[in-house]
Amino acid sequence: MSSAADARLFPAVQAPVGTARLMAARAADYATHQSTFGPLPAHADSAALLAALRDSGLEGRGGAGFPAWRKLAAVPARERARRRRVVVIGNAAEGEPLSQKDATLLLLSPHLVIDGLLTVAGALGAHSVYLYAQASVLESATRAFAERADASAIELREAADTFISGEASAVVNALAGKAPIPHDRTVRLTESGLGGRPTLLHNVETLAHIALIARFGAAWFRSVGTKGDPGTRLVTVGSDGHPSRVLEVAGGSRIGDVLRFTGVDIGSLSAVLVGGYHGAWLPAYALEARLDRADLAGFGANPGAGILMGLGERRCPITVAAAVASYLAGETAGQCGPCVNGLPAMAAVLGRLATGDRDTGLPGEVRRLAAIVTGRGSCNHPDGTARFVLSTLTVFADDVTAHLNGRCRKDHR
Ligand code: SF4
């Protein structure tokens, strides 16, 4: 970030120190929020905001990890220049059952999400602004909205309680009054989304970071975390026997450290699921890996939406994976071939393996079906499901063999 852009965007206010950034003013009213973070700076133009986001290295926190500045840059320049054209959406539809971070953020720091929405909307001169979230989450956000006049520009819309409700095109469909399911996208939403308008959709944690970057700058954002994963991120952490908690951690934290901090005995784990049901397993021997792309790439994982779920060594991973695959096969929009036919078939074959069928062709059949569904849907639900299933076969190869030999003695509940 250039110092000139810094000077334009960032008034002199006390920046949070350490990793308590998004959670620096937990459950604060608006007055406390302002005294903690300072007032929201005057709106930057889109070029200045884009430069700040690019220099910060902020990646989207919704799962895909797309650089925040690239999303803004994807709104055609002519549309950014023409005021009152663009639609801005804050997405808190947390369909992933293992994730709690967005709901927690809106419960504890709703004003940062509002600030982020207003920052992006102000830079683009937005036509309309929405916050999309499940009903229970909106309920807590409503109190924060009532505290400030500037939030009246933001419409609150209730999200469906389904796994795929947060997919970008499903969100746009829902806001347009249609079924909240993904649709085929031949044109990017940033060019033509809600009502044919350029539509910029950010996860709410991404927006909260944008609100802080607008105040304190890109260099401050990068002062915590690693080069590959700057800043902080919210993670939902749990394991067998440990209820999930949401933490704010430095980017690139070691996964074992994060788990230990929450009291998880990492010696009792066989693996950790990174990224939720569309994620991948990290075996126990690799728990000192960092929560960043570079360290996780070898396992087919990425930080995603910040989910770390430990699996106890006594639990049967094949049984767990079969239950997840079955759940995911039931959470499709039922409109594309891979979901209508492929996912239920793949889940059924994995279920046979889990429940004692010793046909040695089962793992190969799972792999065959995973290859068939990958890249064939209108959204990434088949790809994410296949990734999870394939990771299970790879990381738990010994358990697969134990099942085929009839020697699995683990807990099958
Ligand atoms: S791939 Fe599956 S979940 Fe995605 S739009 Fe098609 S049917 Fe729906």
mmCIF file of C-alpha atoms and ligand atoms in Angstrom, residues 164 182-183 331-336 339 377-382, ligand 1:
data_model
loop_
_atom_site.group_PDB
_atom_site.id
_atom_site.type_symbol
_atom_site.label_atom_id
_atom_site.label_comp_id
_atom_site.label_asym_id
_atom_site.label_seq_id
_atom_site.Cartn_x
_atom_site.Cartn_y
_atom_site.Cartn_z
ATOM 1 C CA ILE A 164 -25.577 -24.820 -0.570
ATOM 2 C CA PRO A 182 -27.055 -22.274 -7.607
ATOM 3 C CA HIS A 183 -27.494 -21.547 -11.279
ATOM 4 C CA GLU A 331 -28.009 -31.500 0.207
ATOM 5 C CA THR A 332 -27.926 -30.923 -3.528
ATOM 6 C CA ALA A 333 -30.233 -28.774 -5.566
ATOM 7 C CA GLY A 334 -31.082 -31.869 -7.589
ATOM 8 C CA GLN A 335 -30.682 -30.127 -10.904
ATOM 9 C CA CYS A 336 -27.390 -31.428 -12.318
ATOM 10 C CA CYS A 339 -25.732 -34.493 -7.953
ATOM 11 C CA GLY A 377 -21.882 -29.504 -11.807
ATOM 12 C CA SER A 378 -23.161 -25.971 -12.028
ATOM 13 C CA CYS A 379 -21.491 -25.295 -8.696
ATOM 14 C CA ASN A 380 -18.609 -26.878 -6.790
ATOM 15 C CA HIS A 381 -20.746 -29.122 -4.580
ATOM 16 C CA PRO A 382 -19.838 -32.309 -6.481
HETATM 17 S S1 SF4 B 1 -23.939 -29.209 -8.936
HETATM 18 FE FE1 SF4 B 1 -25.452 -30.051 -7.514
HETATM 19 S S2 SF4 B 1 -25.632 -28.548 -5.888
HETATM 20 FE FE2 SF4 B 1 -24.600 -27.552 -7.610
HETATM 21 S S3 SF4 B 1 -26.242 -26.604 -8.788
HETATM 22 FE FE3 SF4 B 1 -25.974 -28.637 -9.676
HETATM 23 S S4 SF4 B 1 -27.435 -29.955 -8.555
HETATM 24 FE FE4 SF4 B 1 -27.204 -28.063 -7.398
#
